[in-house]
PDB file of C-alpha atoms in Angstrom:
ATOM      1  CA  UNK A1358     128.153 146.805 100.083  1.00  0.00           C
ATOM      2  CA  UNK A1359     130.337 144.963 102.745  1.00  0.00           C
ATOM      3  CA  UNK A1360     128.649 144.546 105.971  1.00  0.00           C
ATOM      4  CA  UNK A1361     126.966 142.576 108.528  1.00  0.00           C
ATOM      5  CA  UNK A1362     123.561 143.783 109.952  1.00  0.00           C
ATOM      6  CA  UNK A1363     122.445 141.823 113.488  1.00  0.00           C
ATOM      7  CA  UNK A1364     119.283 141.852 114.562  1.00  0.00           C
ATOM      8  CA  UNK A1365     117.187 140.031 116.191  1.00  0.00           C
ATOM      9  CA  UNK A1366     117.931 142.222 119.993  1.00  0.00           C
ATOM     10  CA  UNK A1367     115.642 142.812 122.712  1.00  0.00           C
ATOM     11  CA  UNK A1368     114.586 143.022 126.320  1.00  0.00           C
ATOM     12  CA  UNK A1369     113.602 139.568 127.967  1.00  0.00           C
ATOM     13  CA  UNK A1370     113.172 137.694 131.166  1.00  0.00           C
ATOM     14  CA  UNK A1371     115.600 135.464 132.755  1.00  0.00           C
ATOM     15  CA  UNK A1372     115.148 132.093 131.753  1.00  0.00           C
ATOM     16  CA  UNK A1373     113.526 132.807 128.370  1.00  0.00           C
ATOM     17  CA  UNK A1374     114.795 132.649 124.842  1.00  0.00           C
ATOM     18  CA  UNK A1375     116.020 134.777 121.901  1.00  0.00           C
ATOM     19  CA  UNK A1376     117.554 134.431 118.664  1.00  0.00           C
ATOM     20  CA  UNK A1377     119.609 136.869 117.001  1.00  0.00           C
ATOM     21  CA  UNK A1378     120.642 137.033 113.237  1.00  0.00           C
ATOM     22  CA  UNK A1379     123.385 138.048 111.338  1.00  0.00           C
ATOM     23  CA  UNK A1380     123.174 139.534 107.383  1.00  0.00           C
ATOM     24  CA  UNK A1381     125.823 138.796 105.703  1.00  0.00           C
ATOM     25  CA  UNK A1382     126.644 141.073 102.390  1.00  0.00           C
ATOM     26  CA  UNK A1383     129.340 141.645  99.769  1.00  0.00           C
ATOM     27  CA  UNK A1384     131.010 138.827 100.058  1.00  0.00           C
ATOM     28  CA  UNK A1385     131.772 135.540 100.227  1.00  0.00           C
ATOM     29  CA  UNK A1386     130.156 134.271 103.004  1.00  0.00           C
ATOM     30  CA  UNK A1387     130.363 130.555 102.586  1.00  0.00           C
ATOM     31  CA  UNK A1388     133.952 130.921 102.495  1.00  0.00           C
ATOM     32  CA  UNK A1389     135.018 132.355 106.222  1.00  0.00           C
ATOM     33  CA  UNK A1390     134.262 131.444 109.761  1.00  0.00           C
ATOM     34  CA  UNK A1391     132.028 133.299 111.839  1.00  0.00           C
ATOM     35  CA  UNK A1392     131.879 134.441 115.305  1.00  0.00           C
ATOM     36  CA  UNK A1393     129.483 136.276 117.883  1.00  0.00           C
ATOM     37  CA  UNK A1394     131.579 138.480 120.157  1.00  0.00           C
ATOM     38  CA  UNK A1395     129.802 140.473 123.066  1.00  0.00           C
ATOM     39  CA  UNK A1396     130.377 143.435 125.569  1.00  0.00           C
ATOM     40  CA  UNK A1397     128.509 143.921 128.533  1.00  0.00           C
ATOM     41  CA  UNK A1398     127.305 147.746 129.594  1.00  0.00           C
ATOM     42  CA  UNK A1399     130.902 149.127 130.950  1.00  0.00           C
ATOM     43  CA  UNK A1400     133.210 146.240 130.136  1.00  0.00           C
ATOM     44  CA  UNK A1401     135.431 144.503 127.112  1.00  0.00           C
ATOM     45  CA  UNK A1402     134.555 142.076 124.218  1.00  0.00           C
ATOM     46  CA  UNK A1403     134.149 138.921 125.466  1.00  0.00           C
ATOM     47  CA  UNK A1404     134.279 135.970 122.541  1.00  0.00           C
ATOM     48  CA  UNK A1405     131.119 133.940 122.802  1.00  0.00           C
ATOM     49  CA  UNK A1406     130.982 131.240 120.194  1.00  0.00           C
ATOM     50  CA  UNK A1407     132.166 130.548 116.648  1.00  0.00           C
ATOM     51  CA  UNK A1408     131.428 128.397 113.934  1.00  0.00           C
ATOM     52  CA  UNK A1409     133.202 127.206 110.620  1.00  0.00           C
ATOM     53  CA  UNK A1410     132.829 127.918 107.431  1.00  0.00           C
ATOM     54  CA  UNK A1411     131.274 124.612 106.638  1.00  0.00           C
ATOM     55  CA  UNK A1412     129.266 124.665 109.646  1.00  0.00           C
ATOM     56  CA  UNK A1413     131.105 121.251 110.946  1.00  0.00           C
ATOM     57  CA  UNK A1414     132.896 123.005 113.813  1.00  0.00           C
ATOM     58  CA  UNK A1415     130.953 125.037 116.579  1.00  0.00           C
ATOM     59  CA  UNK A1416     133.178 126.228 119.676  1.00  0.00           C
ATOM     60  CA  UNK A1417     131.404 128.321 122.648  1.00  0.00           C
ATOM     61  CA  UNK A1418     132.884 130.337 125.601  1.00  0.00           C
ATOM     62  CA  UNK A1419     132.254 128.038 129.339  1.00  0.00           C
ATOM     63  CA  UNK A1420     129.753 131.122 129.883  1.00  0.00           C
ATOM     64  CA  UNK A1421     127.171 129.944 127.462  1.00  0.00           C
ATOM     65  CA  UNK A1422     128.357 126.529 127.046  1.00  0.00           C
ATOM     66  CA  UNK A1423     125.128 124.233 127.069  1.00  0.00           C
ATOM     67  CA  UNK A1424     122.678 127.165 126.728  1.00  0.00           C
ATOM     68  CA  UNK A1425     123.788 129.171 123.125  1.00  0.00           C
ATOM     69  CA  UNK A1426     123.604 127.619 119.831  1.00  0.00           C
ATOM     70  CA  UNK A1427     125.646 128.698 116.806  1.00  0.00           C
ATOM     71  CA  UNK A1428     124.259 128.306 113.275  1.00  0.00           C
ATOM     72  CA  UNK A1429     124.182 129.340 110.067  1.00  0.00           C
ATOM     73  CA  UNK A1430     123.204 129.305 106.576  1.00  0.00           C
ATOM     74  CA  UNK A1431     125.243 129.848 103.602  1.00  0.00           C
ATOM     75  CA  UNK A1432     122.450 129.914 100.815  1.00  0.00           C
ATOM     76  CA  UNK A1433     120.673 133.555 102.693  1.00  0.00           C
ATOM     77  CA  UNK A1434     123.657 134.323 104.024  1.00  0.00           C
ATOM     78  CA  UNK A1435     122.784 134.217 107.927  1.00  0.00           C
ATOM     79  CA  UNK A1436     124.311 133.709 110.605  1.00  0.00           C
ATOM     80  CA  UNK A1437     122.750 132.851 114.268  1.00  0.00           C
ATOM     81  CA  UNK A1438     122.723 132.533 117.696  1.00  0.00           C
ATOM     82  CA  UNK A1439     119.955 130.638 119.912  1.00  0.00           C
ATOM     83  CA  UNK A1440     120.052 131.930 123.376  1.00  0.00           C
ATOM     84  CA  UNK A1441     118.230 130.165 125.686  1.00  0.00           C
ATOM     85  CA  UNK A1442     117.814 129.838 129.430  1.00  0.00           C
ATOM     86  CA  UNK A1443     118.962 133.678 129.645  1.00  0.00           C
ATOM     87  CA  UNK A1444     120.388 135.393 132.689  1.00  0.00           C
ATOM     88  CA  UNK A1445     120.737 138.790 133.710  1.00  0.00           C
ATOM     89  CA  UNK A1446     124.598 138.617 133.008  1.00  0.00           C
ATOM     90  CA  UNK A1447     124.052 137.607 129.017  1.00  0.00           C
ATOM     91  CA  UNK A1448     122.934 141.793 128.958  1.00  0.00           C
ATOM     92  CA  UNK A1449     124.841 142.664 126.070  1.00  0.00           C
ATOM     93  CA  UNK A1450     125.610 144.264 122.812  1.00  0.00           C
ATOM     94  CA  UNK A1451     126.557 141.150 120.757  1.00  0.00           C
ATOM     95  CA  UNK A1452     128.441 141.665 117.523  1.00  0.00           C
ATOM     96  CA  UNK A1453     129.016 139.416 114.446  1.00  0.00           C
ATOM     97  CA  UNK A1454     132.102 138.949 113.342  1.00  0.00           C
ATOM     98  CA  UNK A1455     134.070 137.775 110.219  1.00  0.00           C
ATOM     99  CA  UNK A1456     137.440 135.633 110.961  1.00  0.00           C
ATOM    100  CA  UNK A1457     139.802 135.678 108.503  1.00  0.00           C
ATOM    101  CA  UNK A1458     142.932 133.450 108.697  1.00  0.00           C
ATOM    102  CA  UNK A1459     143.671 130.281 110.594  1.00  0.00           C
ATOM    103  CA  UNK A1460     142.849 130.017 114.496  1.00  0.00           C
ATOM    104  CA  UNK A1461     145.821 130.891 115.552  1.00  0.00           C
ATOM    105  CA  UNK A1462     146.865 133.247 113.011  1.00  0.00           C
ATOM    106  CA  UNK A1463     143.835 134.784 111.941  1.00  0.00           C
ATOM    107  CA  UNK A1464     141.292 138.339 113.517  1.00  0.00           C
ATOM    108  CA  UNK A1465     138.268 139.415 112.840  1.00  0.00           C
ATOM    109  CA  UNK A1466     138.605 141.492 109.839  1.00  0.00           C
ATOM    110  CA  UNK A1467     134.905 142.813 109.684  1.00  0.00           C
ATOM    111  CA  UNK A1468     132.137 143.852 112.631  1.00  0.00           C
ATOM    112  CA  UNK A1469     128.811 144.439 112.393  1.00  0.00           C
ATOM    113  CA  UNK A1470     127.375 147.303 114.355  1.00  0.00           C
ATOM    114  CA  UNK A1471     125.622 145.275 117.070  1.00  0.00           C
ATOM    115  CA  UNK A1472     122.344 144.620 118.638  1.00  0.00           C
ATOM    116  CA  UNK A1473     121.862 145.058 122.263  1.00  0.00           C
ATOM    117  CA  UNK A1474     120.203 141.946 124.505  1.00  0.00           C
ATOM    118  CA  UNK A1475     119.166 143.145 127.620  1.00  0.00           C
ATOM    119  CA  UNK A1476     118.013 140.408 130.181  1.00  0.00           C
ATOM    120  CA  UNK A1477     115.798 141.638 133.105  1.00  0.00           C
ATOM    121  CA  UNK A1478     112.658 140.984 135.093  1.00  0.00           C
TER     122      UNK A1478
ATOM    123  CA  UNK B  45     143.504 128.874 129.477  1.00  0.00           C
ATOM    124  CA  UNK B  46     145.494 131.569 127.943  1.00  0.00           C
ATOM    125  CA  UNK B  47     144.979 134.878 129.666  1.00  0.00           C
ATOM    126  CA  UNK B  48     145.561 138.140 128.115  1.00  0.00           C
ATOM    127  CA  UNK B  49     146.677 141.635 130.531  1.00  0.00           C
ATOM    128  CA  UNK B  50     146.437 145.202 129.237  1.00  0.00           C
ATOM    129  CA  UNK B  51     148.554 147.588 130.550  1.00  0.00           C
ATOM    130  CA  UNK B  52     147.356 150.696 131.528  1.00  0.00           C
ATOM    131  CA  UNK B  53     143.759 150.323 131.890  1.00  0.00           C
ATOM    132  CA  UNK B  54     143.363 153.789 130.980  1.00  0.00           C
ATOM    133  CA  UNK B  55     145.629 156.857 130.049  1.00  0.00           C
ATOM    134  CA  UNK B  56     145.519 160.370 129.327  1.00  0.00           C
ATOM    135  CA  UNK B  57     147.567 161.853 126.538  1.00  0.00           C
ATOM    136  CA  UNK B  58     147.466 164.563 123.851  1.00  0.00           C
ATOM    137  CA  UNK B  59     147.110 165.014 120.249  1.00  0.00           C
ATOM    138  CA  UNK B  60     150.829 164.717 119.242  1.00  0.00           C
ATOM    139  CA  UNK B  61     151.914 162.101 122.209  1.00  0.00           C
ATOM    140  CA  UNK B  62     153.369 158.750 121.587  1.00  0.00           C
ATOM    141  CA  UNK B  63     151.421 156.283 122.882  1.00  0.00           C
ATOM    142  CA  UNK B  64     152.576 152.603 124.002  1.00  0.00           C
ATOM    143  CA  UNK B  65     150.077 149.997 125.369  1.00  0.00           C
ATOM    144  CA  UNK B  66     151.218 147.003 126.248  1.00  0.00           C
ATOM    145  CA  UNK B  67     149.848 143.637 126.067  1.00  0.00           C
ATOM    146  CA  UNK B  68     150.950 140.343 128.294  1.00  0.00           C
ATOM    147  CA  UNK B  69     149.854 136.833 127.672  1.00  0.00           C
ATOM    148  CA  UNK B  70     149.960 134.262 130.251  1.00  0.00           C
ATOM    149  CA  UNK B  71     151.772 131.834 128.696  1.00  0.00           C
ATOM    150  CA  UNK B  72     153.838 131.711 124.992  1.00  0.00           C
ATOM    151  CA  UNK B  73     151.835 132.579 121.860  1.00  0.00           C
ATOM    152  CA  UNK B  74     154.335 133.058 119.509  1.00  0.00           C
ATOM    153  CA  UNK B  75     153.031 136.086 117.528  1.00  0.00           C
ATOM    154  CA  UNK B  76     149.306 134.970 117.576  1.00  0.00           C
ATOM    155  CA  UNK B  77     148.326 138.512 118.756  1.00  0.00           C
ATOM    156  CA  UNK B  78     145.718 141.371 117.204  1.00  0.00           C
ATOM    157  CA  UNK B  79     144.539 144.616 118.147  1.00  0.00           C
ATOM    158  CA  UNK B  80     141.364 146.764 117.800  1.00  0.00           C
ATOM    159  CA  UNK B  81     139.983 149.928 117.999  1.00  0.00           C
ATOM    160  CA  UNK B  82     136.640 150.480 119.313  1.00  0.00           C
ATOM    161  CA  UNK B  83     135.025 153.642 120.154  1.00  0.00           C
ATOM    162  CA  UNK B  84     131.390 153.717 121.198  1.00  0.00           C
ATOM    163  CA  UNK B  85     128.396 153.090 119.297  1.00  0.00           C
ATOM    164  CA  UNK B  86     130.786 151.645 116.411  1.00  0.00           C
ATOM    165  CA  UNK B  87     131.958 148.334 115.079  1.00  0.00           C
ATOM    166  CA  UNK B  88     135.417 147.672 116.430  1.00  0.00           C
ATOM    167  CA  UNK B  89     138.053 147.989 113.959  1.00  0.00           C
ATOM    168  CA  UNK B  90     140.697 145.670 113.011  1.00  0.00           C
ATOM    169  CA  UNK B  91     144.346 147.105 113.483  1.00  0.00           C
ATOM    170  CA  UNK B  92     147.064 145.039 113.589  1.00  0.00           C
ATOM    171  CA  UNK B  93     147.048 141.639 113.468  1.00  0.00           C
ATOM    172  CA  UNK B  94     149.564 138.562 114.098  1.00  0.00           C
ATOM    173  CA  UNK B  95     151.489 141.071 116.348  1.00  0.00           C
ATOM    174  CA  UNK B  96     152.847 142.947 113.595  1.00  0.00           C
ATOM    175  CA  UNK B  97     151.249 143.319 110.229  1.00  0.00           C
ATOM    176  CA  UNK B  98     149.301 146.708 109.858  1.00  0.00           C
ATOM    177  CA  UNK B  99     145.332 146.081 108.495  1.00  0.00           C
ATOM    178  CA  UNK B 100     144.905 147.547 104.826  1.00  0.00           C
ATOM    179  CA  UNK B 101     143.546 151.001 105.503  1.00  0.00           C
ATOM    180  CA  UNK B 102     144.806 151.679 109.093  1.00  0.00           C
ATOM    181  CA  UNK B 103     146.730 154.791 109.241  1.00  0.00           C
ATOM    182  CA  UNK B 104     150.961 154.366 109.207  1.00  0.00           C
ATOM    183  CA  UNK B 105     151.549 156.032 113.029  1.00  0.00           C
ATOM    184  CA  UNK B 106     150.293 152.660 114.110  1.00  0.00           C
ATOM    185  CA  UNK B 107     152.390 150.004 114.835  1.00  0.00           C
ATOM    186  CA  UNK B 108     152.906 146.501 116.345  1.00  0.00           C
ATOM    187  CA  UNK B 109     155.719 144.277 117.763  1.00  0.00           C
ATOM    188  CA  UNK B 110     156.739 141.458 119.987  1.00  0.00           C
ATOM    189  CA  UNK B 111     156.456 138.140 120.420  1.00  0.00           C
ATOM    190  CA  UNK B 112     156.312 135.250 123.042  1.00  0.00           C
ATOM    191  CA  UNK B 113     154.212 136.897 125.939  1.00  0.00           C
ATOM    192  CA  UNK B 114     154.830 140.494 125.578  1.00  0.00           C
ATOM    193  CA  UNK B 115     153.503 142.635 122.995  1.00  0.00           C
ATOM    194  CA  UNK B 116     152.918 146.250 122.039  1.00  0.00           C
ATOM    195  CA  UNK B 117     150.610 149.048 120.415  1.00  0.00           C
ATOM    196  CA  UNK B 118     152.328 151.934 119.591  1.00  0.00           C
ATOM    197  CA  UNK B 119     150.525 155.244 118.093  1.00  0.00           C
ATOM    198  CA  UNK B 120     153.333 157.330 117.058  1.00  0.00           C
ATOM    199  CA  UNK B 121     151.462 160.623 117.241  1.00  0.00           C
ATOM    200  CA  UNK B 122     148.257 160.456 118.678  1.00  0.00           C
ATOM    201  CA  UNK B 123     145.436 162.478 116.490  1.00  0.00           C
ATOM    202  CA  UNK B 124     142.154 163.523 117.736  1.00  0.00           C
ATOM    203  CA  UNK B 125     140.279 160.154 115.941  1.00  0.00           C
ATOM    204  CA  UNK B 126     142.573 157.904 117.886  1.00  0.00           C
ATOM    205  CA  UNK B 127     140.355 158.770 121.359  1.00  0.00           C
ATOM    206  CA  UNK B 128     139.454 155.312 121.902  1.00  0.00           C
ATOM    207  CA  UNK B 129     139.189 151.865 123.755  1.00  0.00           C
ATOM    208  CA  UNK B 130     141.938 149.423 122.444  1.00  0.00           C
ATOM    209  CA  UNK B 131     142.005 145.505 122.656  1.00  0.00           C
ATOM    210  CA  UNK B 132     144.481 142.680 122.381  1.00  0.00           C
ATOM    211  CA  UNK B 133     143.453 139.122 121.092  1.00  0.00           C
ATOM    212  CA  UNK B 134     144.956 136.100 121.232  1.00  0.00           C
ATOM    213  CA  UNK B 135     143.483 133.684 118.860  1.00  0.00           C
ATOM    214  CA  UNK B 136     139.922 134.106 119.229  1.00  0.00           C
ATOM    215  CA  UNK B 137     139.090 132.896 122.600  1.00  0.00           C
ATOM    216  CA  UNK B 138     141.205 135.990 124.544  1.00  0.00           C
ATOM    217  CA  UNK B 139     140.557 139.200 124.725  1.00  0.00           C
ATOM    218  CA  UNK B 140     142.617 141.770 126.858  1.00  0.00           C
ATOM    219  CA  UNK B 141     140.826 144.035 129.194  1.00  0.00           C
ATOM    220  CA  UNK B 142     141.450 147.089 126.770  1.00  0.00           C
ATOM    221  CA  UNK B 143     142.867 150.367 127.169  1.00  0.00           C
ATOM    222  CA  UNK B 144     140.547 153.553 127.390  1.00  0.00           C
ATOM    223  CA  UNK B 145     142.584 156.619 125.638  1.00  0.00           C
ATOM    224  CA  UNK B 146     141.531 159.925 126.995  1.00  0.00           C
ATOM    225  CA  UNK B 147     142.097 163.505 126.036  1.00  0.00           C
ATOM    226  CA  UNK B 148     144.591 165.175 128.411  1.00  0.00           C
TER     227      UNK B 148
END
């Protein structure tokens, strides 16, 4: 079956850390660039980081710039995101994403279902 | 950066309306421009990307055009699975503000 699965969600303090995962299945996963996209309780998707196919390119949003890291790894099929140094506005559902196409000519062709972070004290 | 405006935020309409959101970039994209469904609790859905080209599997009433800075979503008859939130993307950095589609 085609789908991604996150997991890895959960209720911390600011300041901590968390890592959530991404299951990739059905595909190809080697092959496309990935991204994490979130959306805060009552607002839009906001794009938070993506990385290439091959790993060798990582981009992040200035919102988690220094504090989020990207990863993955093509032989389980996984992708990642290390969250550290967590504030209250990181609360969010974050979704994996497929990209399909070129940067500039590309979308996200496939979502995952989402796994909520929520970041209180 | 390249910043992407919705137009309306929200709207009511009925099953049967046309429907046109609109979608205004900030600077010139050319046709670098997507849209997506999302209603809540789901995945969003891909559908339309590069402004124009209809995702295999989204239904026909749905339709995309422009280019430059200005771009729209059209639903040509609104049924009652099109109640949603809808997003424009630019690239993958930008995402509109969306458009909330209510039941009149």
């Amino acid at each position: 079956q085609v789908q991604l699965v996150e997991s890895g969600g959960d209720v911390v303090q600011p300041g901590r850390s968390l890592r959530l995962s991404c299951a990739a299945s059905g595909f190809t996963f080697s092959a496309y660039g990935m991204h994490w996209v979130r959306q805060a309780p009552g607002k839009g998707l906001e794009w938070v980081a993506l990385i290439s196919y091959d790993a060798n390119n990582k981009e992040y949003a200035d919102s988690v710039q220094g504090r989020f890291t990207i990863s993955r790894d093509n032989s389980q099929k996984m992708l990642y995101l290390q969250m550290s140094s967590l504030r209250t506005e990181d609360t969010a559902l974050y979704f994996c994403a497929r990209w399909n196409g070129d940067d500039s000519r590309g979308a996200v062709d496939m979502w995952g279902q989402g796994t909520m972070v929520t970041v209180s004290s | 950066d390249i910043q992407m405006t919705q137009s309306p935020s929200s709207l009511s309409a009925s099953v049967g309306d046309r429907v046109t959101i609109s979608c205004r970039a900030s600077q010139t994209i050319s046709t670098s421009l997507n849209w997506y469904q999302h209603k809540p609790g789901k995945a969003p859905k891909l559908l339309i990307y590069v402004a124009s080209n209809l995702q295999s599997g989204v239904p026909s009433r749905f339709s995309g055009s422009g280019s430059g800075t200005d771009f729209t979503l059209t639903i040509s008859s609104l049924q009652p699975e099109d109640f949603a939130t809808y997003y424009c993307q630019h690239s993958y950095r930008a995402f509109g503000g969306g458009t909330k589609v209510e039941i009149k």
